[in-house]
Each structure stands twice: as C-alpha cells, then as structure tokens.
Amino acid sequence: MQRIMGYMRKAIQEYEMIRPGDRIAVGISGGKDSVALVAGLAGLRRFIGVPFELVGITLDPGWNGQRTDYGPIERMCENMGVPYHVLETEIGPIVFEARGESNPCSLCARMRRGALHDAAKRFGCNKIALGHHYDDAVETFVMNLFLEGRIGCFSPVTYLSRKDLTMIRPLIFAPEREVASAVRKAGYPVVKSKCPVDGSTQREWTKNWLRQMEKEHKGITKRLFGAMKRGHVSDW
C-alpha cells in the first residue's frame, strides 16, 4: 500500500484535496478501489501533516431483493479506526424492477450519488472521497468522446454548491493494476458486487477496448491521460 499512498499523497497535494479539519465521507462499495481508498486515507492520516477525520459509508442497493454482508469491511474499518456505516437502500429494486430501465447504470449512478450526498451531510461531513483511479479517468474520457461526442471527464475536485459538499478523488494517479495488487498483497477484504449487469456495461466494453488498444499501441492509456492533464480537460 505504500506505493498507492504515494500516488494518493501526490494527488492530494497537487489538487489541494484535503484541508485541516476536513471530515471526509469515504464511499465504500466493497470493491478493491474503495477498499484501497479507505485504507490509503487511514494510513495517510499518520504522516501527511494535515489533521482530518474519516467516516466510511456503504450503500447497500439491495440487489435482487437481498442484503449483502459487509461484515469483513466493517471489521477492516474498525481495525483502522474509521467509523463505518452501512445504509440499506432500495436502489436495486427501483432500477431493475419498478422502473425496468433499459440503461440501468445511469439511473443507478444518480440514485447512489444522491443517497451518498445525503448520508455525508447526515454524518457531518464536508467532503466525499470516491475511489476513481487513473484507468477510470481515461475510460470516462473515452466514453464521453465515443458515446456522447464531447470532450470531458470527472474532475479531481468538484464542489457541489447545492449540497455544500466537495467531491475528491485521491486515487486518480493510481493505475488499476497496482490498486488491485496492493489490496491483494495486504489481504484486505473485497465484497463482490451482485449487480445483475456487472461485467456487461459500457464501461466494461471501454475497458476491454483500451486493453486491446494497449496491446496494439503500447502506452496509449498513458498518452491519453497526459493529454487530459496538458489540455486541462475538466479542471485536470
């Protein structure tokens, strides 16, 4: 995890993500990225030189009408000294049963964002940390270009004026393969998503396309990321 924390520290300092006294809600889905995020932030508290608090929040979507066991995540957070909350929602049934969405990911993402924003305010947080990493940024850029015909990506830091919350993404410099390796080597628990469309989304298609392009044009992901930064795309 030392290398991952190095990436995180660079992003936090370059984009001034954390200030003294911040109370940060960490969105924890249970996947490797969010697990690495909370572990990295908990570790950085010891030596980054900026006092801040963490609150772990998991939204249980109720996939297929069932609740997920987040016990391993709860125990990990307890060992790290991070207060942790699991909030039960009806996002799964609403998206797949009540609404029967043909494009469920879009509605699901909006509902999860809204629920997380409300939870962050409820627990007295002024910032929300999300686990988007280096590869997520490039994939989002490509998806926006190919599917929507626009140049853009999520921002490293975003202020939400309606909620008076700031979104931060401390993993933006960390490649996915290194995140996965760090979580595996550290023995951190991962809770597999039970989403019915997991693995068959537009993002998964984009991930596979970039993987193929990387084989044919070595370094294309790095060049795209560099172009985003040099072009200041979406405040990069």
PDB file of C-alpha atoms in Angstrom:
ATOM      1  CA  MET A   1       0.000   0.000   0.000  1.00  0.00           C
ATOM      2  CA  GLN A   2       2.970   2.338   0.346  1.00  0.00           C
ATOM      3  CA  ARG A   3       3.089   2.937  -3.404  1.00  0.00           C
ATOM      4  CA  ILE A   4      -0.666   3.564  -3.566  1.00  0.00           C
ATOM      5  CA  MET A   5      -0.409   6.045  -0.704  1.00  0.00           C
ATOM      6  CA  GLY A   6       2.364   7.757  -2.637  1.00  0.00           C
ATOM      7  CA  TYR A   7       0.024   8.241  -5.603  1.00  0.00           C
ATOM      8  CA  MET A   8      -2.670   9.491  -3.260  1.00  0.00           C
ATOM      9  CA  ARG A   9      -0.393  11.926  -1.484  1.00  0.00           C
ATOM     10  CA  LYS A  10       0.683  13.401  -4.835  1.00  0.00           C
ATOM     11  CA  ALA A  11      -2.946  13.891  -5.933  1.00  0.00           C
ATOM     12  CA  ILE A  12      -3.973  15.358  -2.572  1.00  0.00           C
ATOM     13  CA  GLN A  13      -1.126  17.871  -2.647  1.00  0.00           C
ATOM     14  CA  GLU A  14      -1.349  18.739  -6.360  1.00  0.00           C
ATOM     15  CA  TYR A  15      -5.083  19.437  -6.245  1.00  0.00           C
ATOM     16  CA  GLU A  16      -5.281  20.581  -2.587  1.00  0.00           C
ATOM     17  CA  MET A  17      -7.912  17.941  -1.865  1.00  0.00           C
ATOM     18  CA  ILE A  18      -7.701  17.937   1.932  1.00  0.00           C
ATOM     19  CA  ARG A  19      -7.512  20.825   4.362  1.00  0.00           C
ATOM     20  CA  PRO A  20      -7.123  20.862   8.161  1.00  0.00           C
ATOM     21  CA  GLY A  21     -10.338  19.969   9.934  1.00  0.00           C
ATOM     22  CA  ASP A  22     -11.999  18.227   6.994  1.00  0.00           C
ATOM     23  CA  ARG A  23     -14.450  15.452   7.829  1.00  0.00           C
ATOM     24  CA  ILE A  24     -14.454  13.125   4.836  1.00  0.00           C
ATOM     25  CA  ALA A  25     -17.141  10.598   3.947  1.00  0.00           C
ATOM     26  CA  VAL A  26     -15.473   7.709   2.131  1.00  0.00           C
ATOM     27  CA  GLY A  27     -17.796   5.939  -0.285  1.00  0.00           C
ATOM     28  CA  ILE A  28     -17.085   2.214   0.190  1.00  0.00           C
ATOM     29  CA  SER A  29     -18.788  -0.115  -2.285  1.00  0.00           C
ATOM     30  CA  GLY A  30     -16.762  -3.071  -1.052  1.00  0.00           C
ATOM     31  CA  GLY A  31     -14.767  -3.357  -4.284  1.00  0.00           C
ATOM     32  CA  LYS A  32     -10.977  -3.181  -4.460  1.00  0.00           C
ATOM     33  CA  ASP A  33     -10.868   0.521  -5.366  1.00  0.00           C
ATOM     34  CA  SER A  34     -12.940   1.771  -2.433  1.00  0.00           C
ATOM     35  CA  VAL A  35     -11.122  -0.609  -0.071  1.00  0.00           C
ATOM     36  CA  ALA A  36      -7.769   0.783  -1.222  1.00  0.00           C
ATOM     37  CA  LEU A  37      -9.152   4.307  -0.861  1.00  0.00           C
ATOM     38  CA  VAL A  38     -10.189   3.990   2.782  1.00  0.00           C
ATOM     39  CA  ALA A  39      -7.025   2.056   3.681  1.00  0.00           C
ATOM     40  CA  GLY A  40      -4.845   4.664   1.982  1.00  0.00           C
ATOM     41  CA  LEU A  41      -6.583   7.623   3.611  1.00  0.00           C
ATOM     42  CA  ALA A  42      -6.435   5.937   7.018  1.00  0.00           C
ATOM     43  CA  GLY A  43      -2.698   5.405   6.525  1.00  0.00           C
ATOM     44  CA  LEU A  44      -2.066   8.941   5.285  1.00  0.00           C
ATOM     45  CA  ARG A  45      -3.573  10.420   8.431  1.00  0.00           C
ATOM     46  CA  ARG A  46      -0.440   9.356  10.289  1.00  0.00           C
ATOM     47  CA  PHE A  47       2.097  11.356   8.319  1.00  0.00           C
ATOM     48  CA  ILE A  48       0.530  13.710   5.770  1.00  0.00           C
ATOM     49  CA  GLY A  49       0.671  16.598   8.236  1.00  0.00           C
ATOM     50  CA  VAL A  50      -2.967  17.635   7.826  1.00  0.00           C
ATOM     51  CA  PRO A  51      -5.488  16.703  10.559  1.00  0.00           C
ATOM     52  CA  PHE A  52      -8.712  15.262   9.120  1.00  0.00           C
ATOM     53  CA  GLU A  53     -11.435  12.773  10.027  1.00  0.00           C
ATOM     54  CA  LEU A  54     -12.861   9.839   8.068  1.00  0.00           C
ATOM     55  CA  VAL A  55     -16.306   8.245   8.021  1.00  0.00           C
ATOM     56  CA  GLY A  56     -16.849   5.103   5.947  1.00  0.00           C
ATOM     57  CA  ILE A  57     -20.242   4.829   4.237  1.00  0.00           C
ATOM     58  CA  THR A  58     -21.607   1.857   2.296  1.00  0.00           C
ATOM     59  CA  LEU A  59     -24.920   1.981   0.444  1.00  0.00           C
ATOM     60  CA  ASP A  60     -26.468  -1.477   0.196  1.00  0.00           C
ATOM     61  CA  PRO A  61     -28.518  -1.346  -3.041  1.00  0.00           C
ATOM     62  CA  GLY A  62     -30.493  -4.494  -2.206  1.00  0.00           C
ATOM     63  CA  TRP A  63     -29.592  -6.282  -5.428  1.00  0.00           C
ATOM     64  CA  ASN A  64     -32.155  -8.968  -6.309  1.00  0.00           C
ATOM     65  CA  GLY A  65     -34.057  -8.009  -3.169  1.00  0.00           C
ATOM     66  CA  GLN A  66     -31.275  -9.297  -0.914  1.00  0.00           C
ATOM     67  CA  ARG A  67     -28.922  -7.644   1.558  1.00  0.00           C
ATOM     68  CA  THR A  68     -25.148  -8.008   1.289  1.00  0.00           C
ATOM     69  CA  ASP A  69     -22.895  -8.980   4.191  1.00  0.00           C
ATOM     70  CA  TYR A  70     -20.375  -6.166   4.668  1.00  0.00           C
ATOM     71  CA  GLY A  71     -19.030  -7.649   7.906  1.00  0.00           C
ATOM     72  CA  PRO A  72     -15.462  -8.011   6.556  1.00  0.00           C
ATOM     73  CA  ILE A  73     -15.415  -4.324   5.555  1.00  0.00           C
ATOM     74  CA  GLU A  74     -16.787  -3.321   8.949  1.00  0.00           C
ATOM     75  CA  ARG A  75     -14.024  -5.227  10.740  1.00  0.00           C
ATOM     76  CA  MET A  76     -11.350  -3.731   8.469  1.00  0.00           C
ATOM     77  CA  CYS A  77     -12.576  -0.194   9.168  1.00  0.00           C
ATOM     78  CA  GLU A  78     -12.724  -0.907  12.896  1.00  0.00           C
ATOM     79  CA  ASN A  79      -9.086  -2.053  12.815  1.00  0.00           C
ATOM     80  CA  MET A  80      -8.155   1.167  11.002  1.00  0.00           C
ATOM     81  CA  GLY A  81     -10.041   3.385  13.439  1.00  0.00           C
ATOM     82  CA  VAL A  82     -12.586   4.512  10.845  1.00  0.00           C
ATOM     83  CA  PRO A  83     -16.261   4.804  11.916  1.00  0.00           C
ATOM     84  CA  TYR A  84     -18.323   2.786   9.442  1.00  0.00           C
ATOM     85  CA  HIS A  85     -21.988   2.812   8.464  1.00  0.00           C
ATOM     86  CA  VAL A  86     -23.996   0.528   6.163  1.00  0.00           C
ATOM     87  CA  LEU A  87     -27.171   2.161   4.888  1.00  0.00           C
ATOM     88  CA  GLU A  88     -29.841  -0.042   3.367  1.00  0.00           C
ATOM     89  CA  THR A  89     -31.482   1.358   0.214  1.00  0.00           C
ATOM     90  CA  GLU A  90     -33.991   0.174  -2.386  1.00  0.00           C
ATOM     91  CA  ILE A  91     -31.892   1.283  -5.344  1.00  0.00           C
ATOM     92  CA  GLY A  92     -31.676  -2.228  -6.833  1.00  0.00           C
ATOM     93  CA  PRO A  93     -35.423  -2.991  -6.816  1.00  0.00           C
ATOM     94  CA  ILE A  94     -36.277   0.507  -8.081  1.00  0.00           C
ATOM     95  CA  VAL A  95     -33.842   0.373 -11.006  1.00  0.00           C
ATOM     96  CA  PHE A  96     -34.422  -3.209 -12.138  1.00  0.00           C
ATOM     97  CA  GLU A  97     -37.993  -3.954 -11.046  1.00  0.00           C
ATOM     98  CA  ALA A  98     -40.077  -0.823 -10.539  1.00  0.00           C
ATOM     99  CA  ARG A  99     -38.512   1.117 -13.408  1.00  0.00           C
ATOM    100  CA  GLY A 100     -37.256  -1.716 -15.618  1.00  0.00           C
ATOM    101  CA  GLU A 101     -34.571   0.587 -17.028  1.00  0.00           C
ATOM    102  CA  SER A 102     -33.044  -0.259 -20.414  1.00  0.00           C
ATOM    103  CA  ASN A 103     -29.981   1.742 -19.329  1.00  0.00           C
ATOM    104  CA  PRO A 104     -29.898   0.932 -15.590  1.00  0.00           C
ATOM    105  CA  CYS A 105     -26.377   2.246 -14.911  1.00  0.00           C
ATOM    106  CA  SER A 106     -27.318   5.889 -15.442  1.00  0.00           C
ATOM    107  CA  LEU A 107     -30.281   5.874 -13.041  1.00  0.00           C
ATOM    108  CA  CYS A 108     -28.402   3.741 -10.520  1.00  0.00           C
ATOM    109  CA  ALA A 109     -25.452   6.155 -10.517  1.00  0.00           C
ATOM    110  CA  ARG A 110     -27.737   9.167  -9.985  1.00  0.00           C
ATOM    111  CA  MET A 111     -29.566   7.489  -7.125  1.00  0.00           C
ATOM    112  CA  ARG A 112     -26.349   6.348  -5.447  1.00  0.00           C
ATOM    113  CA  ARG A 113     -24.857   9.842  -5.736  1.00  0.00           C
ATOM    114  CA  GLY A 114     -27.921  11.414  -4.167  1.00  0.00           C
ATOM    115  CA  ALA A 115     -28.021   8.882  -1.334  1.00  0.00           C
ATOM    116  CA  LEU A 116     -24.299   9.301  -0.647  1.00  0.00           C
ATOM    117  CA  HIS A 117     -24.586  13.099  -0.611  1.00  0.00           C
ATOM    118  CA  ASP A 118     -27.447  12.906   1.897  1.00  0.00           C
ATOM    119  CA  ALA A 119     -25.528  10.425   4.061  1.00  0.00           C
ATOM    120  CA  ALA A 120     -22.428  12.625   4.072  1.00  0.00           C
ATOM    121  CA  LYS A 121     -24.457  15.581   5.330  1.00  0.00           C
ATOM    122  CA  ARG A 122     -26.183  13.370   7.889  1.00  0.00           C
ATOM    123  CA  PHE A 123     -22.825  12.347   9.389  1.00  0.00           C
ATOM    124  CA  GLY A 124     -21.490  15.898   9.469  1.00  0.00           C
ATOM    125  CA  CYS A 125     -19.022  15.596   6.571  1.00  0.00           C
ATOM    126  CA  ASN A 126     -17.927  18.428   4.315  1.00  0.00           C
ATOM    127  CA  LYS A 127     -16.197  16.241   1.730  1.00  0.00           C
ATOM    128  CA  ILE A 128     -16.783  12.928  -0.033  1.00  0.00           C
ATOM    129  CA  ALA A 129     -13.910  10.748  -1.265  1.00  0.00           C
ATOM    130  CA  LEU A 130     -14.565   8.438  -4.217  1.00  0.00           C
ATOM    131  CA  GLY A 131     -12.387   5.586  -5.454  1.00  0.00           C
ATOM    132  CA  HIS A 132     -11.973   6.558  -9.112  1.00  0.00           C
ATOM    133  CA  HIS A 133      -8.455   5.732 -10.284  1.00  0.00           C
ATOM    134  CA  TYR A 134      -6.165   6.502 -13.242  1.00  0.00           C
ATOM    135  CA  ASP A 135      -7.808   3.980 -15.585  1.00  0.00           C
ATOM    136  CA  ASP A 136     -11.314   5.144 -14.625  1.00  0.00           C
ATOM    137  CA  ALA A 137     -10.373   8.643 -15.739  1.00  0.00           C
ATOM    138  CA  VAL A 138      -9.159   7.517 -19.162  1.00  0.00           C
ATOM    139  CA  GLU A 139     -12.174   5.229 -19.619  1.00  0.00           C
ATOM    140  CA  THR A 140     -14.558   8.070 -18.764  1.00  0.00           C
ATOM    141  CA  PHE A 141     -12.805  10.368 -21.218  1.00  0.00           C
ATOM    142  CA  VAL A 142     -13.094   7.750 -23.997  1.00  0.00           C
ATOM    143  CA  MET A 143     -16.753   7.003 -23.178  1.00  0.00           C
ATOM    144  CA  ASN A 144     -17.675  10.681 -23.296  1.00  0.00           C
ATOM    145  CA  LEU A 145     -15.879  11.057 -26.629  1.00  0.00           C
ATOM    146  CA  PHE A 146     -17.253   7.925 -28.319  1.00  0.00           C
ATOM    147  CA  LEU A 147     -20.753   7.751 -26.832  1.00  0.00           C
ATOM    148  CA  GLU A 148     -21.661  11.402 -26.265  1.00  0.00           C
ATOM    149  CA  GLY A 149     -19.450  13.223 -28.743  1.00  0.00           C
ATOM    150  CA  ARG A 150     -17.952  15.520 -26.141  1.00  0.00           C
ATOM    151  CA  ILE A 151     -14.578  16.079 -24.523  1.00  0.00           C
ATOM    152  CA  GLY A 152     -14.750  15.759 -20.769  1.00  0.00           C
ATOM    153  CA  CYS A 153     -14.181  13.674 -17.671  1.00  0.00           C
ATOM    154  CA  PHE A 154     -14.905  13.832 -13.954  1.00  0.00           C
ATOM    155  CA  SER A 155     -12.783  16.372 -12.078  1.00  0.00           C
ATOM    156  CA  PRO A 156     -10.182  15.610  -9.397  1.00  0.00           C
ATOM    157  CA  VAL A 157     -12.048  18.036  -7.099  1.00  0.00           C
ATOM    158  CA  THR A 158     -15.663  19.120  -7.559  1.00  0.00           C
ATOM    159  CA  TYR A 159     -17.648  21.499  -5.375  1.00  0.00           C
ATOM    160  CA  LEU A 160     -21.371  20.760  -5.168  1.00  0.00           C
ATOM    161  CA  SER A 161     -22.925  24.104  -4.307  1.00  0.00           C
ATOM    162  CA  ARG A 162     -26.458  22.731  -3.806  1.00  0.00           C
ATOM    163  CA  LYS A 163     -25.228  20.380  -1.084  1.00  0.00           C
ATOM    164  CA  ASP A 164     -22.219  22.414   0.100  1.00  0.00           C
ATOM    165  CA  LEU A 165     -20.054  19.315  -0.353  1.00  0.00           C
ATOM    166  CA  THR A 166     -16.729  18.822  -2.111  1.00  0.00           C
ATOM    167  CA  MET A 167     -16.008  15.605  -4.025  1.00  0.00           C
ATOM    168  CA  ILE A 168     -12.387  14.434  -4.079  1.00  0.00           C
ATOM    169  CA  ARG A 169     -10.742  11.547  -5.932  1.00  0.00           C
ATOM    170  CA  PRO A 170      -7.403  10.772  -4.241  1.00  0.00           C
ATOM    171  CA  LEU A 171      -6.707   7.660  -6.373  1.00  0.00           C
ATOM    172  CA  ILE A 172      -6.622   9.475  -9.716  1.00  0.00           C
ATOM    173  CA  PHE A 173      -2.884   8.855 -10.228  1.00  0.00           C
ATOM    174  CA  ALA A 174      -3.043   5.176  -9.194  1.00  0.00           C
ATOM    175  CA  PRO A 175      -3.248   2.599 -12.048  1.00  0.00           C
ATOM    176  CA  GLU A 176      -5.917  -0.062 -11.569  1.00  0.00           C
ATOM    177  CA  ARG A 177      -3.500  -2.992 -11.751  1.00  0.00           C
ATOM    178  CA  GLU A 178      -1.430  -1.513  -8.911  1.00  0.00           C
ATOM    179  CA  VAL A 179      -4.531  -0.887  -6.812  1.00  0.00           C
ATOM    180  CA  ALA A 180      -5.625  -4.498  -7.282  1.00  0.00           C
ATOM    181  CA  SER A 181      -2.146  -5.794  -6.461  1.00  0.00           C
ATOM    182  CA  ALA A 182      -1.869  -3.662  -3.308  1.00  0.00           C
ATOM    183  CA  VAL A 183      -5.247  -4.826  -1.967  1.00  0.00           C
ATOM    184  CA  ARG A 184      -4.406  -8.447  -2.690  1.00  0.00           C
ATOM    185  CA  LYS A 185      -0.958  -8.296  -1.074  1.00  0.00           C
ATOM    186  CA  ALA A 186      -2.327  -6.501   2.004  1.00  0.00           C
ATOM    187  CA  GLY A 187      -5.011  -9.164   2.386  1.00  0.00           C
ATOM    188  CA  TYR A 188      -7.827  -6.611   2.556  1.00  0.00           C
ATOM    189  CA  PRO A 189     -11.367  -7.970   2.152  1.00  0.00           C
ATOM    190  CA  VAL A 190     -13.309  -7.364  -1.052  1.00  0.00           C
ATOM    191  CA  VAL A 191     -17.079  -7.781  -1.295  1.00  0.00           C
ATOM    192  CA  LYS A 192     -18.097  -8.791  -4.812  1.00  0.00           C
ATOM    193  CA  SER A 193     -20.877  -6.750  -6.397  1.00  0.00           C
ATOM    194  CA  LYS A 194     -24.124  -8.620  -7.008  1.00  0.00           C
ATOM    195  CA  CYS A 195     -25.351  -6.132  -9.603  1.00  0.00           C
ATOM    196  CA  PRO A 196     -27.225  -8.045 -12.358  1.00  0.00           C
ATOM    197  CA  VAL A 197     -25.350  -6.221 -15.143  1.00  0.00           C
ATOM    198  CA  ASP A 198     -21.899  -6.304 -13.539  1.00  0.00           C
ATOM    199  CA  GLY A 199     -19.328  -7.075 -16.238  1.00  0.00           C
ATOM    200  CA  SER A 200     -21.597  -6.221 -19.193  1.00  0.00           C
ATOM    201  CA  THR A 201     -21.716  -2.423 -19.083  1.00  0.00           C
ATOM    202  CA  GLN A 202     -20.480   0.269 -21.470  1.00  0.00           C
ATOM    203  CA  ARG A 203     -17.579   0.844 -19.090  1.00  0.00           C
ATOM    204  CA  GLU A 204     -16.603  -2.805 -19.331  1.00  0.00           C
ATOM    205  CA  TRP A 205     -16.668  -2.531 -23.138  1.00  0.00           C
ATOM    206  CA  THR A 206     -14.467   0.576 -22.936  1.00  0.00           C
ATOM    207  CA  LYS A 207     -12.079  -1.170 -20.529  1.00  0.00           C
ATOM    208  CA  ASN A 208     -11.711  -4.090 -22.959  1.00  0.00           C
ATOM    209  CA  TRP A 209     -11.272  -1.730 -25.921  1.00  0.00           C
ATOM    210  CA  LEU A 210      -8.483   0.162 -24.153  1.00  0.00           C
ATOM    211  CA  ARG A 211      -6.867  -3.142 -23.168  1.00  0.00           C
ATOM    212  CA  GLN A 212      -6.817  -4.171 -26.833  1.00  0.00           C
ATOM    213  CA  MET A 213      -5.522  -0.768 -27.945  1.00  0.00           C
ATOM    214  CA  GLU A 214      -2.769  -1.032 -25.332  1.00  0.00           C
ATOM    215  CA  LYS A 215      -1.645  -4.299 -26.936  1.00  0.00           C
ATOM    216  CA  GLU A 216      -1.571  -2.738 -30.402  1.00  0.00           C
ATOM    217  CA  HIS A 217      -0.300   0.722 -29.392  1.00  0.00           C
ATOM    218  CA  LYS A 218       1.771   0.403 -26.229  1.00  0.00           C
ATOM    219  CA  GLY A 219       1.403   3.403 -23.943  1.00  0.00           C
ATOM    220  CA  ILE A 220      -1.873   4.717 -25.375  1.00  0.00           C
ATOM    221  CA  THR A 221      -3.520   4.899 -21.939  1.00  0.00           C
ATOM    222  CA  LYS A 222      -0.609   6.918 -20.567  1.00  0.00           C
ATOM    223  CA  ARG A 223      -0.694   9.263 -23.557  1.00  0.00           C
ATOM    224  CA  LEU A 224      -4.437   9.832 -23.209  1.00  0.00           C
ATOM    225  CA  PHE A 225      -4.044  10.600 -19.510  1.00  0.00           C
ATOM    226  CA  GLY A 226      -1.199  13.001 -20.282  1.00  0.00           C
ATOM    227  CA  ALA A 227      -3.289  14.744 -22.943  1.00  0.00           C
ATOM    228  CA  MET A 228      -6.104  15.232 -20.437  1.00  0.00           C
ATOM    229  CA  LYS A 229      -3.738  16.888 -17.974  1.00  0.00           C
ATOM    230  CA  ARG A 230      -1.945  19.034 -20.553  1.00  0.00           C
ATOM    231  CA  GLY A 231      -5.270  20.125 -22.045  1.00  0.00           C
ATOM    232  CA  HIS A 232      -6.721  20.898 -18.606  1.00  0.00           C
ATOM    233  CA  VAL A 233      -9.754  18.795 -19.501  1.00  0.00           C
ATOM    234  CA  SER A 234     -12.433  19.200 -16.812  1.00  0.00           C
ATOM    235  CA  ASP A 235     -10.032  21.033 -14.478  1.00  0.00           C
ATOM    236  CA  TRP A 236      -7.321  18.392 -14.763  1.00  0.00           C
TER     237      TRP A 236
END
